C-alpha positions as a LaTeX table, in Angstrom:
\begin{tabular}{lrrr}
\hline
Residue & $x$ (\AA) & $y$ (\AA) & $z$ (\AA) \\
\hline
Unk1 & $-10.70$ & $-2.71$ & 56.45 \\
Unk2 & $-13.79$ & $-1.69$ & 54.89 \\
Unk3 & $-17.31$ & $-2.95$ & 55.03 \\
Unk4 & $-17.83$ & $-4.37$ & 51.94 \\
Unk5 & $-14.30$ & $-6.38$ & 52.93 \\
Unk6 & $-15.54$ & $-7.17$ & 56.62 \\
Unk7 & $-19.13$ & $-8.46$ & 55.09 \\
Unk8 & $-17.58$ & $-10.60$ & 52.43 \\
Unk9 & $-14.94$ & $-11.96$ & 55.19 \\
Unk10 & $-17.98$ & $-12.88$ & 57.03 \\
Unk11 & $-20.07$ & $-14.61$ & 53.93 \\
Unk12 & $-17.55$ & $-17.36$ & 53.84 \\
Unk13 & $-17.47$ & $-18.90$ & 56.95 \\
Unk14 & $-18.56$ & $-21.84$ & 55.10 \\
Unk15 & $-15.49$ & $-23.79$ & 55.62 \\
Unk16 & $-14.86$ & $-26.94$ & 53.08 \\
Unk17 & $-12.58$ & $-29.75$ & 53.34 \\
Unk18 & $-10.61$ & $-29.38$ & 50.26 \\
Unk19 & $-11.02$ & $-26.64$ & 47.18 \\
Unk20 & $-13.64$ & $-28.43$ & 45.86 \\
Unk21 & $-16.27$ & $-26.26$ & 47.02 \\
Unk22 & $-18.39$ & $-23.77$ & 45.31 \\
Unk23 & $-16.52$ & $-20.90$ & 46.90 \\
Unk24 & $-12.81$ & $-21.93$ & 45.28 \\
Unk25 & $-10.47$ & $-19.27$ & 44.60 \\
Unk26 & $-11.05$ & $-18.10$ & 41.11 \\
Unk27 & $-7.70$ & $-16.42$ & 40.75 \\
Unk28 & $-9.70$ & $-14.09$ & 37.83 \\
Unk29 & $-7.83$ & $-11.39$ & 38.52 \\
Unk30 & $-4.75$ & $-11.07$ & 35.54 \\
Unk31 & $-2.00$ & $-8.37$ & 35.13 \\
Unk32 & $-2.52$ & $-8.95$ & 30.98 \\
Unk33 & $-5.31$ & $-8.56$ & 28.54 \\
Unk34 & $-7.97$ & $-11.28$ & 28.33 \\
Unk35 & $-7.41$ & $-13.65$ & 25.79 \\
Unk36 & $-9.38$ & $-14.16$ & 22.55 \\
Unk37 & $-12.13$ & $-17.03$ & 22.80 \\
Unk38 & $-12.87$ & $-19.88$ & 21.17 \\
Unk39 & $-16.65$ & $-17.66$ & 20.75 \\
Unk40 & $-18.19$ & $-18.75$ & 17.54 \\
Unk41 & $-15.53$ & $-21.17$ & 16.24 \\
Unk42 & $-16.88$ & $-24.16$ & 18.68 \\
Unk43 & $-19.90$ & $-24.63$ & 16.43 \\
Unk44 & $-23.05$ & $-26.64$ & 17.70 \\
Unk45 & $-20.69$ & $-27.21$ & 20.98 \\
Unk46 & $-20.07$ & $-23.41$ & 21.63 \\
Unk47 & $-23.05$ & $-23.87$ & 24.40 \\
Unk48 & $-22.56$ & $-26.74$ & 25.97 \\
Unk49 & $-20.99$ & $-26.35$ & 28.96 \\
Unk50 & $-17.07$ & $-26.66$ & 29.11 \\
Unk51 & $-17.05$ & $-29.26$ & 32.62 \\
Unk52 & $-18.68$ & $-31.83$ & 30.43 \\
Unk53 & $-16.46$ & $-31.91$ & 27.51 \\
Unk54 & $-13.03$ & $-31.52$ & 29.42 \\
Unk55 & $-14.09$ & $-33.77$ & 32.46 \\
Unk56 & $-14.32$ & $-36.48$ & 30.07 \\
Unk57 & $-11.12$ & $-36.55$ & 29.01 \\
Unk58 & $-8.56$ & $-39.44$ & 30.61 \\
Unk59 & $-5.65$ & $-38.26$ & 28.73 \\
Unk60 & $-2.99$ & $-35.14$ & 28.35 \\
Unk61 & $-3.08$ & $-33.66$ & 25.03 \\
Unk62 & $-0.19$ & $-34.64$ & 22.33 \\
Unk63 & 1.10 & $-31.38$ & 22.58 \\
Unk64 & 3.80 & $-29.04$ & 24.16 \\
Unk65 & 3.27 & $-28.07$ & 27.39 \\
Unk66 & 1.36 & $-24.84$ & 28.12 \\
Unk67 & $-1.03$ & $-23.26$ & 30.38 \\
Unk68 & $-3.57$ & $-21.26$ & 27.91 \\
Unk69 & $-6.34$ & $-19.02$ & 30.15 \\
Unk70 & $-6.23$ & $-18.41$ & 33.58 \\
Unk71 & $-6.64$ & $-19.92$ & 36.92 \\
Unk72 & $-10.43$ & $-20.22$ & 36.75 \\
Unk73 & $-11.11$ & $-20.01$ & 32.86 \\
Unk74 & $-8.43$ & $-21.60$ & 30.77 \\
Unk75 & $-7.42$ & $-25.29$ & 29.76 \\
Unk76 & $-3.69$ & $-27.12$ & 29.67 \\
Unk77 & $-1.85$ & $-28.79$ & 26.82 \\
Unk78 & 0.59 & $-31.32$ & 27.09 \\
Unk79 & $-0.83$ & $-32.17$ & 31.01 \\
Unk80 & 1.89 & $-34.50$ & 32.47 \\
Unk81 & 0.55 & $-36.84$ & 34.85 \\
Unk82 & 1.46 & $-37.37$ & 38.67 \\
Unk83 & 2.59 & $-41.08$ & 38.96 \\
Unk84 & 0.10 & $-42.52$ & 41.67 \\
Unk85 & 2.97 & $-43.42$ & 43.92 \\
Unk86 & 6.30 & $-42.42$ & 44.63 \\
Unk87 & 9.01 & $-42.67$ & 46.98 \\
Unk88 & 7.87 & $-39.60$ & 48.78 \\
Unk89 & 4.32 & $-39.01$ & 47.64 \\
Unk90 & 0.95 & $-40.45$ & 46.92 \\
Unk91 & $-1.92$ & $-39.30$ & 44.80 \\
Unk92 & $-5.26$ & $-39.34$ & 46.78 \\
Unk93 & $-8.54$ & $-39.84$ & 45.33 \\
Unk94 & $-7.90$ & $-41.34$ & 41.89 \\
Unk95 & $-11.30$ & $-41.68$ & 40.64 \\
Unk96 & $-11.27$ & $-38.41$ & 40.06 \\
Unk97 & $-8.43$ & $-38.54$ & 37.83 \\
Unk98 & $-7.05$ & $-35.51$ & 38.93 \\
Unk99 & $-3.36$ & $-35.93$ & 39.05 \\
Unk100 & $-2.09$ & $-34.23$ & 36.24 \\
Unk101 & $-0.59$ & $-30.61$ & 35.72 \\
Unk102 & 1.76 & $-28.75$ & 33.93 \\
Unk103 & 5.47 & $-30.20$ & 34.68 \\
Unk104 & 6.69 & $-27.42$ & 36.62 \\
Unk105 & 3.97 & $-28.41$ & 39.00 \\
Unk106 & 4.76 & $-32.05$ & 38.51 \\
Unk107 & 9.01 & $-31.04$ & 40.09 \\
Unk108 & 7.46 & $-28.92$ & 42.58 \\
Unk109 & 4.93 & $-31.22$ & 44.26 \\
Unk110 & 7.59 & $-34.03$ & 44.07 \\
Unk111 & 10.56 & $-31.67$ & 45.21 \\
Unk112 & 8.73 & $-30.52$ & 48.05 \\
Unk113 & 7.72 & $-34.16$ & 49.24 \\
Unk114 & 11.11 & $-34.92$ & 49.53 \\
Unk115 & 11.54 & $-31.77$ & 51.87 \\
Unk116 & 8.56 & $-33.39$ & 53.71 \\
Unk117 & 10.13 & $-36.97$ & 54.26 \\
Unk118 & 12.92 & $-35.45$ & 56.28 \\
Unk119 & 10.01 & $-33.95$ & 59.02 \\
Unk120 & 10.09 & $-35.32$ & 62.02 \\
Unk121 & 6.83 & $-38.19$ & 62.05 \\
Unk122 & 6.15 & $-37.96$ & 57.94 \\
Unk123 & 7.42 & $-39.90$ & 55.10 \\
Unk124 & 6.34 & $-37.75$ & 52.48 \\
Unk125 & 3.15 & $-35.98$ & 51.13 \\
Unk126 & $-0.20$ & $-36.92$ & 50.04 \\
Unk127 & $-1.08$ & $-35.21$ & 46.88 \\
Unk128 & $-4.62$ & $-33.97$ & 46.46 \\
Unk129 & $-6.18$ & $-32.33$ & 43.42 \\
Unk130 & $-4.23$ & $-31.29$ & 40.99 \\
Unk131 & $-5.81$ & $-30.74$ & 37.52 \\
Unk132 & $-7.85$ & $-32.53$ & 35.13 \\
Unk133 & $-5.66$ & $-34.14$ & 32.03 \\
Unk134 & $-6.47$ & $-31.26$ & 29.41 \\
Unk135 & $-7.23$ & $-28.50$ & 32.32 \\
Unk136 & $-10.36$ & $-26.66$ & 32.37 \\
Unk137 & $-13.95$ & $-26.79$ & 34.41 \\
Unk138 & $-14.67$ & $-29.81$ & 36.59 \\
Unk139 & $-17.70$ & $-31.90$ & 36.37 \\
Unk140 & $-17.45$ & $-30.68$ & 40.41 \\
Unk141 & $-15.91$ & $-28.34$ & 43.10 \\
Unk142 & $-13.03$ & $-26.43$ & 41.78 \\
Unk143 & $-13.45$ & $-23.18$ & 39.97 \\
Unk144 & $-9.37$ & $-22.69$ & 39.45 \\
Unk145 & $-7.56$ & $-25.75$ & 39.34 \\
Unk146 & $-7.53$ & $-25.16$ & 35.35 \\
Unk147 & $-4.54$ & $-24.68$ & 34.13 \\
Unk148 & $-2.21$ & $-27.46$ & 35.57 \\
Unk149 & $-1.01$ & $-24.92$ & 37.91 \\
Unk150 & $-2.62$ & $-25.86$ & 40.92 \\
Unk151 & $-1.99$ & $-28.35$ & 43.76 \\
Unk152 & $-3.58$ & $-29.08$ & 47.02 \\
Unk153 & $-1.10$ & $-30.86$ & 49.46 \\
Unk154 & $-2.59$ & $-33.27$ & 52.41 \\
Unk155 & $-1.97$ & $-31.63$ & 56.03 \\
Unk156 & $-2.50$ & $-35.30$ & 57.29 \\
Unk157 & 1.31 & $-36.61$ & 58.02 \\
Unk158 & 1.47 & $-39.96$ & 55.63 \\
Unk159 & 2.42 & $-42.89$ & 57.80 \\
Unk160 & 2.09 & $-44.79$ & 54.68 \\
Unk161 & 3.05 & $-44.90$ & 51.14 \\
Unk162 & 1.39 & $-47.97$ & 50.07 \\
Unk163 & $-2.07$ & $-47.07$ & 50.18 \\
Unk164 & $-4.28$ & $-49.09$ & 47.68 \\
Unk165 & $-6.84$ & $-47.47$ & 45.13 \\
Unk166 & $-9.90$ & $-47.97$ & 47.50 \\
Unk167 & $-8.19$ & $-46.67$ & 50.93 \\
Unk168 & $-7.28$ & $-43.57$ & 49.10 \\
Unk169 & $-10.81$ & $-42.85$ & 48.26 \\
Unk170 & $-12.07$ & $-43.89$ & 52.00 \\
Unk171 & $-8.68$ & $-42.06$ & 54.27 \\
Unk172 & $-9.36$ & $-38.60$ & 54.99 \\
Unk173 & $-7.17$ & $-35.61$ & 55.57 \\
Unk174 & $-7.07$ & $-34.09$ & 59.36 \\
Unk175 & $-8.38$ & $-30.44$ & 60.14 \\
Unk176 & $-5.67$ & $-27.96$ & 61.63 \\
Unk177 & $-7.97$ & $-25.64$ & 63.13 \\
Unk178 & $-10.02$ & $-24.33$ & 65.86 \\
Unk179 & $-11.76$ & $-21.45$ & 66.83 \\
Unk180 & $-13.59$ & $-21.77$ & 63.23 \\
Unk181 & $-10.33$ & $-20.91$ & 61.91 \\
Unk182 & $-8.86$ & $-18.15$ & 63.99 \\
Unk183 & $-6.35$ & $-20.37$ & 65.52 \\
Unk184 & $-4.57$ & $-23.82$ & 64.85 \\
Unk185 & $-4.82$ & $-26.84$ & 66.91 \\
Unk186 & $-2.92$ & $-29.30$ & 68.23 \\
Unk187 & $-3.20$ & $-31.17$ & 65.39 \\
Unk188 & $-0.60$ & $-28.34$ & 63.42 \\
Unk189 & 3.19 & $-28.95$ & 63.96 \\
Unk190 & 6.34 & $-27.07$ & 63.13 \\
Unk191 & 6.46 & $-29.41$ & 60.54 \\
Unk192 & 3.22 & $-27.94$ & 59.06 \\
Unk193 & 5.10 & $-24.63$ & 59.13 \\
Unk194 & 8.38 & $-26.01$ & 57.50 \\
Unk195 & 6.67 & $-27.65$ & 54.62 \\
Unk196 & 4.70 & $-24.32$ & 53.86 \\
Unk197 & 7.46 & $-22.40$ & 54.36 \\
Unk198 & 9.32 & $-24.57$ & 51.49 \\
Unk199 & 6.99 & $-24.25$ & 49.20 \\
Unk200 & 6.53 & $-20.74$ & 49.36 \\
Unk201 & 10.33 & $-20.17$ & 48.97 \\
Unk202 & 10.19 & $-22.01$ & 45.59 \\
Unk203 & 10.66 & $-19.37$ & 43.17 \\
Unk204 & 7.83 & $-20.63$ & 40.72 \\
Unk205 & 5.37 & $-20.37$ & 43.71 \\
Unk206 & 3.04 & $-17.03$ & 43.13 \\
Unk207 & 0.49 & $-17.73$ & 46.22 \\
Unk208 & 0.09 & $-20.54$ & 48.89 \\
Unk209 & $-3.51$ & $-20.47$ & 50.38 \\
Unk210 & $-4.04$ & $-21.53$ & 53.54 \\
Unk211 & $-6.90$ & $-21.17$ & 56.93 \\
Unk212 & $-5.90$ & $-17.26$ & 58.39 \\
Unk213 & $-5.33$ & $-19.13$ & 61.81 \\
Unk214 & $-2.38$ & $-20.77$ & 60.30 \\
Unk215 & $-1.35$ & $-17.63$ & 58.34 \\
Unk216 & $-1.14$ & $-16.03$ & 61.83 \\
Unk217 & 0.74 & $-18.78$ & 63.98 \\
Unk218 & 3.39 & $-18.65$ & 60.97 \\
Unk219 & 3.84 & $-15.17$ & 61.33 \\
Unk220 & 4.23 & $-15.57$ & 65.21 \\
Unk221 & 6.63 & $-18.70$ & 64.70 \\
Unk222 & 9.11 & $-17.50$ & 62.01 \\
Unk223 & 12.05 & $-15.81$ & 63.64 \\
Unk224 & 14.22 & $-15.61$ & 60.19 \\
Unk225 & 13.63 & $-14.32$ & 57.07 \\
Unk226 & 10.21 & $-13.18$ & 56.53 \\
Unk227 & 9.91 & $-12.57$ & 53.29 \\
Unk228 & 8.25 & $-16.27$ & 51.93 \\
Unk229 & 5.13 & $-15.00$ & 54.28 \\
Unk230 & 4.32 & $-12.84$ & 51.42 \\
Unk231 & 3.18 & $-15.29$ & 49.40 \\
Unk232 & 1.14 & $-17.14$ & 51.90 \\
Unk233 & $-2.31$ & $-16.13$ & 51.77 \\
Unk234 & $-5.22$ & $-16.44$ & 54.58 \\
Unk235 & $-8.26$ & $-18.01$ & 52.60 \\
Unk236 & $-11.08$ & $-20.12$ & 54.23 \\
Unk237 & $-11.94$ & $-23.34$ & 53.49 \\
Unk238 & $-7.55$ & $-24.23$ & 53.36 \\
Unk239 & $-7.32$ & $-26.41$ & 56.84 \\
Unk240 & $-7.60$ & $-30.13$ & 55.64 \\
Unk241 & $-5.12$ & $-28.85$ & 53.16 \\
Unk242 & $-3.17$ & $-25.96$ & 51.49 \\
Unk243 & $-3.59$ & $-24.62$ & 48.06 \\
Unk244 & $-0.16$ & $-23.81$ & 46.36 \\
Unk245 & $-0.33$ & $-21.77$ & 43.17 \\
Unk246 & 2.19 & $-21.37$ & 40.71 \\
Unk247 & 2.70 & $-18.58$ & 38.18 \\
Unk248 & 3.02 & $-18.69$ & 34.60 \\
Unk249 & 6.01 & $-20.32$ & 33.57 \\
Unk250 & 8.63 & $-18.22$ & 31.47 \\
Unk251 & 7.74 & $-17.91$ & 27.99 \\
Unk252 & 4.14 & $-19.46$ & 28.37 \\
Unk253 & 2.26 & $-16.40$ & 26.52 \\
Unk254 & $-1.44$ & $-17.85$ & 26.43 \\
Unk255 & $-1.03$ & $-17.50$ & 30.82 \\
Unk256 & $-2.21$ & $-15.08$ & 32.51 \\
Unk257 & $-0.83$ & $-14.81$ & 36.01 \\
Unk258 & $-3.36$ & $-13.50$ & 38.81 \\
Unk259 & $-2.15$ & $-10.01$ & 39.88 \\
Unk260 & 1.11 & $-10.51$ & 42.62 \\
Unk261 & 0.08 & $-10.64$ & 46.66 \\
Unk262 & $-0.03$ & $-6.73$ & 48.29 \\
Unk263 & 3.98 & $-5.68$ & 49.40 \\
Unk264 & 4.79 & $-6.83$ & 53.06 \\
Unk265 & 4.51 & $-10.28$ & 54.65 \\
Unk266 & 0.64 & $-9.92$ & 55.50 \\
Unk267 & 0.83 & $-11.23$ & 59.28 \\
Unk268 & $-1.28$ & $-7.43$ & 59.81 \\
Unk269 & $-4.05$ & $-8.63$ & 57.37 \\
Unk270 & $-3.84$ & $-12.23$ & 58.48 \\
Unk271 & $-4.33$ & $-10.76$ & 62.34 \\
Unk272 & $-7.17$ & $-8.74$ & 60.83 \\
Unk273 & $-8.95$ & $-12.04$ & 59.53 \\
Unk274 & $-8.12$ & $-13.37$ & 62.81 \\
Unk275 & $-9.96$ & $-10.22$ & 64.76 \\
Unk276 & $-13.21$ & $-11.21$ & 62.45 \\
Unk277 & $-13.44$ & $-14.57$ & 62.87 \\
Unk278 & $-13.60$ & $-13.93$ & 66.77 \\
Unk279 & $-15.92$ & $-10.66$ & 66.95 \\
Unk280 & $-17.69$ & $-10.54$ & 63.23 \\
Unk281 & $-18.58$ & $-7.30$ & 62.54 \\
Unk282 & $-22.21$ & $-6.13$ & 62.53 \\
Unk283 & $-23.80$ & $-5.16$ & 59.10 \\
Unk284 & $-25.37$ & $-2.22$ & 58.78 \\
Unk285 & $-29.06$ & $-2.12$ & 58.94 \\
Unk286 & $-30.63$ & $-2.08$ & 55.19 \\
Unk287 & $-32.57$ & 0.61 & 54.26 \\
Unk288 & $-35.84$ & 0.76 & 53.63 \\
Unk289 & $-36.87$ & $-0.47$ & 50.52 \\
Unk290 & $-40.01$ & $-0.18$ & 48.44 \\
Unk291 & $-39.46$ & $-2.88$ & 46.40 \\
Unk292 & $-37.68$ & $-6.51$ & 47.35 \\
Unk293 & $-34.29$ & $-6.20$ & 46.35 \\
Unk294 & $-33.50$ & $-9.03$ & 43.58 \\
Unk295 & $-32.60$ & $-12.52$ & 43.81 \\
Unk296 & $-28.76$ & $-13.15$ & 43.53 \\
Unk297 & $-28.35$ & $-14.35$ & 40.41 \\
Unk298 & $-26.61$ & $-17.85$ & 39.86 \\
Unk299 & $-23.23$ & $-18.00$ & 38.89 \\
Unk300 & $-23.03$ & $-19.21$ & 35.29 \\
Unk301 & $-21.25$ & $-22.32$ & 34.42 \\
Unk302 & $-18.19$ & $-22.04$ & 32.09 \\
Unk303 & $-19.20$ & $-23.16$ & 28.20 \\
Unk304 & $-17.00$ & $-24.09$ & 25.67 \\
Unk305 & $-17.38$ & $-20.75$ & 23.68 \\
Unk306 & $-15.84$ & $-18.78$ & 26.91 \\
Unk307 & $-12.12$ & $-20.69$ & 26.80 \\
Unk308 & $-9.40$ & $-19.14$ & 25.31 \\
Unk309 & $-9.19$ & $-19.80$ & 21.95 \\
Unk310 & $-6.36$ & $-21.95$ & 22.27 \\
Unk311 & $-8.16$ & $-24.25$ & 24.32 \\
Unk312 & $-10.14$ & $-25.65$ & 21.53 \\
Unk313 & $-7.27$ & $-27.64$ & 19.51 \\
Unk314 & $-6.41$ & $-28.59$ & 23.37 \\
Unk315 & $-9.90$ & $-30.24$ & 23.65 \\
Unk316 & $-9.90$ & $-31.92$ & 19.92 \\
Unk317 & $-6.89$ & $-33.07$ & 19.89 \\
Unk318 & $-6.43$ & $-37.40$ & 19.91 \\
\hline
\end{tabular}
């Protein structure tokens, strides 16, 4: 592993409870083109930032479903929304009105909660963020998360399925590691491990995301076939919860997938992460400098002009 790799590694050991951090996994990367933007055609809006025009929206477009953009720069049309409660699932934190994705996601998340209520000790899943209604930048956290794609699942075991509005926004999920990461606690179960494993081995999956502790006590677990591990991804920031990603559905030509996970099952790169949680690696001295090196600039915020094209009839649409 490089140094520039080691150094980054090192940089985010700020750990978050959920993906709605400022350090979210952008996803930029894309095996296609980028897609024309809206540029010049938003008018007196082409400016204003795109957060505060789709984080005001309560409602899926009236249009077919599609992904348009990518992970971290892109919108959704035709968002289906999560029902709040099911027989297997609930929808945490509903102010934020974050339940909605594209309906692949919608069968996956409630497929795989039904693969959770047979683990030993849970009755389902608790759903986290999904996407906004129409997709795109969120008045906070997430930088991906915006094209209905998305889905953070709970690692907290539900006991119970009829959780009301306000104990939804007040329950919190439970951390699976220790060791800032490098290992699990006693908190993760072989049910953890199944649930992952399931969602990884559905074929719309692309990349699960999850603490590199984790990554490496599933590689040391599975005695089967390896190949799901693939897809399963050490990240920090992923042990409250795990991030599943799906790709672009078939035929959805405004997607752009993020670039598929190196060849192997990644338990060596996992067990690399591992090594630098535990013994960081030491910089290298900077040289000597006569003048200050600049200030990092800021990352800038997503405005309406940036989206894809597409994204604009997503936005106007009543």
């Amino acid at each position: 592993m490089n140094l520039r790799k080691l150094l980054t590694i090192s940089a985010l050991s700020i750990l978050v409870a959920s993906c709605g951090g400022a350090r979210d996994i952008s996803g930029s990367k894309s095996q296609k083109a980028e897609l024309p933007t809206i540029g010049e055609l938003a008018g007196p809006r082409a400016n204003i930032q795109a957060k505060k025009l789709f984080g005001t929206k309560s409602s899926g477009s009236p249009q077919s479903p599609a992904p348009h953009g990518s992970y971290a720069k892109g919108c959704l049309a035709g968002g289906m929304q999560l029902p709040e409660t099911g027989p297997t699932w609930q929808a945490m934190r509903l102010s934020r009105g974050r339940n909605w994705g594209h309906p692949e996601l919608i069968d996956m998340v409630t497929k795989l909660s039904q693969v959770a209520a047979q683990q030993p000790g849970w009755n389902g899943l608790y759903i986290g963020d999904l996407s906004q209604p129409r997709g795109g930048p969120m008045l906070t956290g997430h930088r991906s998360h915006q094209i209905g794609l998305d889905a953070d699942i709970w690692m907290l075991p539900p006991t119970s399925l009829s959780l009301t509005r306000k104990q939804r926004e007040n329950i919190s999920s439970i951390s699976t590691r220790r060791a800032k990461g490098a290992y699990v606690n006693d908190a993760w179960t072989r049910s953890h491990h199944n649930i992952i494993k399931a969602a990884a081995k559905d074929p719309r999956t692309a990349r699960i995301f999850v603490f590199p502790g984790a990554k490496v006590q599933m590689c040391n677990d599975e005695r089967g076939d390896r190949s799901y591990l693939r897809k399963i991804r050490p990240w920090y920031g992923h042990h409250y919860h795990f991030h599943v990603r799906l790709a672009c559905p078939k035929g959805a030509r405004g997607c752009r997938d993020q670039n598929p996970p190196p060849a192997g099952d990644g338990c060596a790169d996992a067990r690399e992460w591992q090594a630098n949680i535990l013994n960081p690696p030491k910089a290298k001295p900077k040289p000597k400098t006569k003048k200050p090196a600049a200030p990092r600039k800021k990352r800038r915020e997503l405005v309406l002009a940036d989206l894809p094209a597409q994204c604009q009839p997503v936005l106007d649409a009543n």
